[in-house]
């Protein structure tokens, strides 16, 4: 549960932070897109386990 | 913009008051509104503001004001009635208008839902079509299917979405809830990634105030009214009684702010930026098809987001339309109702006109459905003071309330006449039609309806 939460939050971070780094000119376009895809996969792999028990 | 996760809630206590033990805390409402207003429609609406010639002030301040008005409407109109009655819209409407008029409302609702779902099938198709060069993406000027390959993609997607709506709705509702925070961040990522690619970051150069293709300019008032009333069916029209009847207090209506300011402000502005870049690159030939724009900005994650955004909006909409059709024809199975709705949505999805004219369509949708909310507001707050019998159909045992029908249809007919003959932007007329419906309901109730016999 704790690991799933960490991984899910990491997934969300990977969805946003690389875009910010690209906007600041600190990351190239290719790695940015790859990181976003990684973040997406991580979120959908971990979030169901994290949020599975906390839904309304 | 569209409810994506409600049916799981709607199916409970459909014909009775929600009991105290079933009430929910504020967290679920904030999450629900944030999720359901960051959807596939947002990808279409942001670019349309640029196409309709909104200026920077129109977008930044107009959206702010319009969204504030929308939240206030939810908080001070919908939520108090919802927490007083704790009934669904359909249940309350049946008490006032009778079963037969609710059937008519269901039909209007179902058909409009199908067109909305169709627009979302179109959105998803623009993403699925990206890897296939033979699929020609629709542009603003496209009204008809863009070719055979386009039709194949739309029909395949529509059939799949209908199948899922029939068989596996719960899964989609779950995916929709899971996707919401990620989807919002993809919108923000699209905006961030676009910034360094724009020739100028001056908002005046992004939202130039010049409409494309000779369209009428939408202007500040248009943006304010659109942002306020694009969900008119939900707040003024009381459709969200179904959600807010579970709220412990009317103050939970503030939760709509999560949807308005994340989805209808940040996401719309980010989607607008994507199209500003597209215009910079391709000029008049720019397409606002979300798939290619988002793919170009953030790659495969973006493409997944567009497919999911369209899918998670279309699927519950098809499901709800199916339920509405089932309400019209009670002998129809839910499966048959959903298949009919899915077929209509797929046919609508073939025609990019619905997606490309989403600003107008959403205005029409709200203006047609919202007025019944005025009847509920009159019944709830004013009935005794103005000599109207509350819950008239229930008290008289009638199945049809002619006063409600006339009060609803007459202003809507005038609206359609003005829209067709004068080309008035639909959102300008939503509030006048709503007010006229409320006033006419008082007049017609007093003149046309028999009083219930004394107990």
Coordinates of C-alpha atoms in Angstrom, one line a residue, chain B residues 46 49-50 53-67 203 206-208 217-220 223-224 227 264-265 268-269 272:
Chain B
X46 CA -10.0 25.6 -25.5
X49 CA -12.1 30.1 -28.0
X50 CA -9.2 31.1 -30.3
X53 CA -11.8 35.3 -31.8
X54 CA -11.6 35.6 -28.0
X55 CA -9.1 38.1 -26.8
X56 CA -6.6 37.5 -23.9
X57 CA -8.8 39.6 -21.5
X58 CA -11.9 37.7 -22.6
X59 CA -10.3 34.3 -21.9
X60 CA -8.4 35.1 -18.7
X61 CA -10.9 37.4 -17.0
X62 CA -14.1 36.1 -18.8
X63 CA -13.5 32.5 -17.8
X64 CA -12.7 33.6 -14.3
X65 CA -15.9 35.5 -13.9
X66 CA -18.0 32.9 -15.7
X67 CA -16.6 30.1 -13.6
X203 CA -1.2 36.7 -24.1
X206 CA -2.0 34.0 -28.3
X207 CA -5.6 35.1 -28.0
X208 CA -5.6 37.7 -30.7
X217 CA -16.4 37.1 -32.5
X218 CA -17.4 35.6 -29.2
X219 CA -16.3 38.5 -26.9
X220 CA -16.1 39.0 -23.2
X223 CA -17.0 33.9 -22.7
X224 CA -18.5 34.8 -19.3
X227 CA -18.3 29.5 -18.9
X264 CA -12.8 24.9 -17.1
X265 CA -10.0 27.3 -16.5
X268 CA -9.2 25.1 -21.3
X269 CA -6.3 27.6 -21.3
X272 CA -6.0 26.9 -26.1

